[in-house]
JSON list of C-alpha atoms in Angstrom, two decimals:
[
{"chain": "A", "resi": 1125, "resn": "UNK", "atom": "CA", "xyz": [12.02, -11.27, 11.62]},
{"chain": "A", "resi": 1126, "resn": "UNK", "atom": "CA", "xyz": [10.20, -7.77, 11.55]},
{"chain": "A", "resi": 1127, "resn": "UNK", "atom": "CA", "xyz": [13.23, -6.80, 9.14]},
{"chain": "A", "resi": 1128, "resn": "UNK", "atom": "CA", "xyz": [11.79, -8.97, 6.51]},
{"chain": "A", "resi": 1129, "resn": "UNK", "atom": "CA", "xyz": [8.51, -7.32, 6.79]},
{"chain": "A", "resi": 1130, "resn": "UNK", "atom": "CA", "xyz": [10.32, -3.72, 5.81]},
{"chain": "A", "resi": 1131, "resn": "UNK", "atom": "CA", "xyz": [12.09, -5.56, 3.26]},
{"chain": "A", "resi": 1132, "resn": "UNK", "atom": "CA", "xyz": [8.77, -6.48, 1.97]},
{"chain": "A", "resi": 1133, "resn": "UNK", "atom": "CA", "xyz": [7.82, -2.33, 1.79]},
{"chain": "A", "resi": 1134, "resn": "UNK", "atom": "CA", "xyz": [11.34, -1.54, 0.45]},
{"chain": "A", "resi": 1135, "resn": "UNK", "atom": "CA", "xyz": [10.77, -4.17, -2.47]},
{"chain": "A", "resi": 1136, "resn": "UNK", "atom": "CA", "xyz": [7.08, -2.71, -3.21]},
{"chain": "A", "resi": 1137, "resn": "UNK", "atom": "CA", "xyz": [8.80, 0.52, -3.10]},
{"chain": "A", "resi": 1138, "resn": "UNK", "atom": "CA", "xyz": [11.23, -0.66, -5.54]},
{"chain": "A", "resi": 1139, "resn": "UNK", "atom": "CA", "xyz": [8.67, -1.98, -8.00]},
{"chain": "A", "resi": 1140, "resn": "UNK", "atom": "CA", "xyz": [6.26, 1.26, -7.41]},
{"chain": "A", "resi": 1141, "resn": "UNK", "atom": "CA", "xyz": [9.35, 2.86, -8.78]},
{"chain": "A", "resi": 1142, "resn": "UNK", "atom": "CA", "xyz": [9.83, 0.97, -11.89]},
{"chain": "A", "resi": 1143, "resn": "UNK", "atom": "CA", "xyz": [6.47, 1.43, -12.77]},
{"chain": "A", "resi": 1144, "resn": "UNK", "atom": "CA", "xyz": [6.62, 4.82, -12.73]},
{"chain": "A", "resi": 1145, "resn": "UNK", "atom": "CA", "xyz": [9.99, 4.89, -14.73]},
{"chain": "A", "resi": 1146, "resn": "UNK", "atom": "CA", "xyz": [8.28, 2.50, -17.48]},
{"chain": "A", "resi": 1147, "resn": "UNK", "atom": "CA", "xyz": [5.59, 5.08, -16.65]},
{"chain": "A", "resi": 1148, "resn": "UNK", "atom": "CA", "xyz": [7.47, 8.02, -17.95]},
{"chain": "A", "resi": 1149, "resn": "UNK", "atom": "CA", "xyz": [8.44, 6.19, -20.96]},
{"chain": "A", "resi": 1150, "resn": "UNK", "atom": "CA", "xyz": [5.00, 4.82, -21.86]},
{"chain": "A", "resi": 1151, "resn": "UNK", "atom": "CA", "xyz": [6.01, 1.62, -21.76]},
{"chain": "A", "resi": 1152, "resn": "UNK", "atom": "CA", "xyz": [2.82, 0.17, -20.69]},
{"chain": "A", "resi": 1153, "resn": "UNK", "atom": "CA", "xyz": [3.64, -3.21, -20.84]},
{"chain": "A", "resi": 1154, "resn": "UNK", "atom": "CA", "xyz": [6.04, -2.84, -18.21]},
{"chain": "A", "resi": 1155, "resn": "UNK", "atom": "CA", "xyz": [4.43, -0.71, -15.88]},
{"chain": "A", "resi": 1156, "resn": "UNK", "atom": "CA", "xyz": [1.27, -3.79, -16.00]},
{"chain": "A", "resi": 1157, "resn": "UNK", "atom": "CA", "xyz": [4.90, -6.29, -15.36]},
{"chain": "A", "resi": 1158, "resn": "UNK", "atom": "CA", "xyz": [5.68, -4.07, -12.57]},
{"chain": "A", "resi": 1159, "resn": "UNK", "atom": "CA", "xyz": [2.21, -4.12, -11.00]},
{"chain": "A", "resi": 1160, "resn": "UNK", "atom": "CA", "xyz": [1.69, -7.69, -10.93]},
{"chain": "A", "resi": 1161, "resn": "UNK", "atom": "CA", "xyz": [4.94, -7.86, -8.95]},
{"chain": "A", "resi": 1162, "resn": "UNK", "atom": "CA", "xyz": [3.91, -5.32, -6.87]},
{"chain": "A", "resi": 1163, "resn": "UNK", "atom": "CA", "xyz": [0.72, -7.58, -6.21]},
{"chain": "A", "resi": 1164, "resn": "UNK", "atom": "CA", "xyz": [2.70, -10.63, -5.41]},
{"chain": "A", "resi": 1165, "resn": "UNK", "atom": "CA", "xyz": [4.81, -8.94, -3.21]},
{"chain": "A", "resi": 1166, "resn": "UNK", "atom": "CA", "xyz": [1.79, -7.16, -1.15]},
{"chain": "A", "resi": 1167, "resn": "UNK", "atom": "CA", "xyz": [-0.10, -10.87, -1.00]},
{"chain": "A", "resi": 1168, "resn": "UNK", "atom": "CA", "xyz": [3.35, -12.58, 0.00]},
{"chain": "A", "resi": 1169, "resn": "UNK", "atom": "CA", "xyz": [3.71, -9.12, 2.80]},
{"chain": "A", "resi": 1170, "resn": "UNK", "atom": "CA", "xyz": [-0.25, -9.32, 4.33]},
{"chain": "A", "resi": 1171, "resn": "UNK", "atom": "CA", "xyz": [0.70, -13.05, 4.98]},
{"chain": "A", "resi": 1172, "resn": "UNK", "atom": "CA", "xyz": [3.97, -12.21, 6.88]},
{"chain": "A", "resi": 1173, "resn": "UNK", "atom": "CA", "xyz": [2.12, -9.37, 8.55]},
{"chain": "A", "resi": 1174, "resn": "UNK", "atom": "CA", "xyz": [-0.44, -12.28, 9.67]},
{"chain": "A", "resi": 1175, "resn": "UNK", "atom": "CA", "xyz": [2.26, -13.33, 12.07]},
{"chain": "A", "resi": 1176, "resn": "UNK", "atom": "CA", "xyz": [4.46, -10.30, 12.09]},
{"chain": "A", "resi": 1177, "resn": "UNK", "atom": "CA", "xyz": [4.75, -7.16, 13.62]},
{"chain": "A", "resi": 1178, "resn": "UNK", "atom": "CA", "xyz": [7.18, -3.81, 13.15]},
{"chain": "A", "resi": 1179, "resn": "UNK", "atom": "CA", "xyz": [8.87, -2.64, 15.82]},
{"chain": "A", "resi": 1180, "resn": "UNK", "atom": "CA", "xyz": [8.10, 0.95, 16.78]},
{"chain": "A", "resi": 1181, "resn": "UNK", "atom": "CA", "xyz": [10.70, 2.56, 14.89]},
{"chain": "A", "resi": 1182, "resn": "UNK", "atom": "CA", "xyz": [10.26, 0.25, 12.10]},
{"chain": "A", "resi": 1183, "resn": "UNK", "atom": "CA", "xyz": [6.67, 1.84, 12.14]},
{"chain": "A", "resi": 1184, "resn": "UNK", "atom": "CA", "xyz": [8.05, 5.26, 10.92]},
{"chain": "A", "resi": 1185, "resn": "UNK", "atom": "CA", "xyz": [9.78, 4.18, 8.66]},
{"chain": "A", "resi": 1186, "resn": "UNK", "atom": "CA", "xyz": [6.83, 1.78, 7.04]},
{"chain": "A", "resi": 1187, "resn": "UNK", "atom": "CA", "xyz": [5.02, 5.35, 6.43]},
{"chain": "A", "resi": 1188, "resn": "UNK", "atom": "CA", "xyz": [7.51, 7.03, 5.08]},
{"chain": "A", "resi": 1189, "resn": "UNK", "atom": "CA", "xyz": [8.09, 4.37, 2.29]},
{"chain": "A", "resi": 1190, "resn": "UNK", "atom": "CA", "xyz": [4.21, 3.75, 2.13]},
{"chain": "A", "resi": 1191, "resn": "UNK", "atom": "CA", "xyz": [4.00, 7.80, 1.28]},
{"chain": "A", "resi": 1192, "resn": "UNK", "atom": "CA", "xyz": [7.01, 7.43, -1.31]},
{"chain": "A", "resi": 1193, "resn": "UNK", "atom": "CA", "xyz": [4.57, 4.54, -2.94]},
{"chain": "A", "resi": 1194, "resn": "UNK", "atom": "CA", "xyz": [1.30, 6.68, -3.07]},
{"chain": "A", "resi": 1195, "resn": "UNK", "atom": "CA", "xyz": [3.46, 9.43, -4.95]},
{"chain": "A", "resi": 1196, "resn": "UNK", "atom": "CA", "xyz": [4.77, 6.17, -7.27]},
{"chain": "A", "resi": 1197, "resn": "UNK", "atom": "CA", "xyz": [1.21, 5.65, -7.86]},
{"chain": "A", "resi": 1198, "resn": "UNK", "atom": "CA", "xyz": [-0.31, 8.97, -7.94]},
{"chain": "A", "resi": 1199, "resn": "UNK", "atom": "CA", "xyz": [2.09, 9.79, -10.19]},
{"chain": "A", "resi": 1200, "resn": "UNK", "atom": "CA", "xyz": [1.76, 6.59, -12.49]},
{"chain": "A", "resi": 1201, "resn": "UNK", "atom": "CA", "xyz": [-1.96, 7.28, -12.48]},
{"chain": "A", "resi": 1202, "resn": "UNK", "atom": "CA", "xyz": [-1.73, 10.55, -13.99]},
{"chain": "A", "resi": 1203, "resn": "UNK", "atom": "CA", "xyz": [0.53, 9.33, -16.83]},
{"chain": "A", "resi": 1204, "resn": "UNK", "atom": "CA", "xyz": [-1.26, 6.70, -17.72]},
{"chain": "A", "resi": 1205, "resn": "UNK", "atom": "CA", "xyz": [-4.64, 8.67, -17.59]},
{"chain": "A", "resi": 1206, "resn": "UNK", "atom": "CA", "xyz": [-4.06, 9.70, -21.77]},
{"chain": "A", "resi": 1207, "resn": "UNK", "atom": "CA", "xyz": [-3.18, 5.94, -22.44]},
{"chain": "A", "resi": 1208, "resn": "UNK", "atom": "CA", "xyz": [-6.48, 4.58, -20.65]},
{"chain": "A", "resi": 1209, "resn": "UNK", "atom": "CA", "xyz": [-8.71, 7.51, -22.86]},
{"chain": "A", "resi": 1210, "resn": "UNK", "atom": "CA", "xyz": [-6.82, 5.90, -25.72]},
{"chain": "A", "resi": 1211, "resn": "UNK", "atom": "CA", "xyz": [-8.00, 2.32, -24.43]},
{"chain": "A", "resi": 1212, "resn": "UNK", "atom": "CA", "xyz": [-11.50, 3.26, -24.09]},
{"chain": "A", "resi": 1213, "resn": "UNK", "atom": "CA", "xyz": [-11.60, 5.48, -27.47]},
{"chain": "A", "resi": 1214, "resn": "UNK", "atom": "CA", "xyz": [-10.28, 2.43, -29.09]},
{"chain": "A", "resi": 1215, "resn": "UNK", "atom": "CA", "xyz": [-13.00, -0.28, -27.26]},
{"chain": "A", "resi": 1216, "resn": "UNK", "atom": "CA", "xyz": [-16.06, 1.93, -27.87]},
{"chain": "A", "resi": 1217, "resn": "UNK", "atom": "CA", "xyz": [-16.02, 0.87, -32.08]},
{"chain": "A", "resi": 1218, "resn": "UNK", "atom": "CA", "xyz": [-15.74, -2.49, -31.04]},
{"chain": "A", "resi": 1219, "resn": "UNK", "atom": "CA", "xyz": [-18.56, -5.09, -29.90]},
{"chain": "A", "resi": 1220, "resn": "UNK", "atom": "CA", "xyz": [-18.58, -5.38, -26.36]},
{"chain": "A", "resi": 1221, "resn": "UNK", "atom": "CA", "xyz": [-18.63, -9.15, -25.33]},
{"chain": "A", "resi": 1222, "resn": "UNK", "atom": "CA", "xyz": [-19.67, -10.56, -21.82]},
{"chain": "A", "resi": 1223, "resn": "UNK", "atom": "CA", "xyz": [-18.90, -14.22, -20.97]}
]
């Protein structure tokens, strides 16, 4: 069972990666696509994790694909940083609403 749970980090992985591609390529539109699956996969991994644990070895490599997601992000972060000015540029003519 504790395979499923690295299968869970190897999918986030895989989706941390695809944002960063779509990243790369400012296609924003994806990367947001890829984040919300990235968000349903961590919620559908913290309940498995309820009930679930890695074995040791398992452990090691958890952090080494949890470091290889960071970069993903860190990395996403910084590209998108221009894009998000952009946002905020374009917001601050407009009348802010609260509801």
């Amino acid at each position: 069972m504790s395979q499923q749970l690295i299968d869970y980090y190897k999918a986030i992985e895989n989706s941390s990666a695809k944002m960063l591609d779509a990243a790369k390529t400012e296609d924003w539109e994806q990367v947001v696509r890829f984040e919300g699956a990235c968000a349903v996969l961590i919620e559908q991994l913290r309940e498995r994790a309820a009930s679930e644990q890695l074995h040791p070895e398992q452990r090691a490599e958890k952090t080494r694909i949890m470091q290889r997601i960071l970069n993903n992000d860190a990395q996403v972060r910084y590209l998108a940083e221009p894009w998000l000015m952009h946002c905020e540029q374009t917001q601050q003519g407009q009348p802010q609403y609260l509801h």
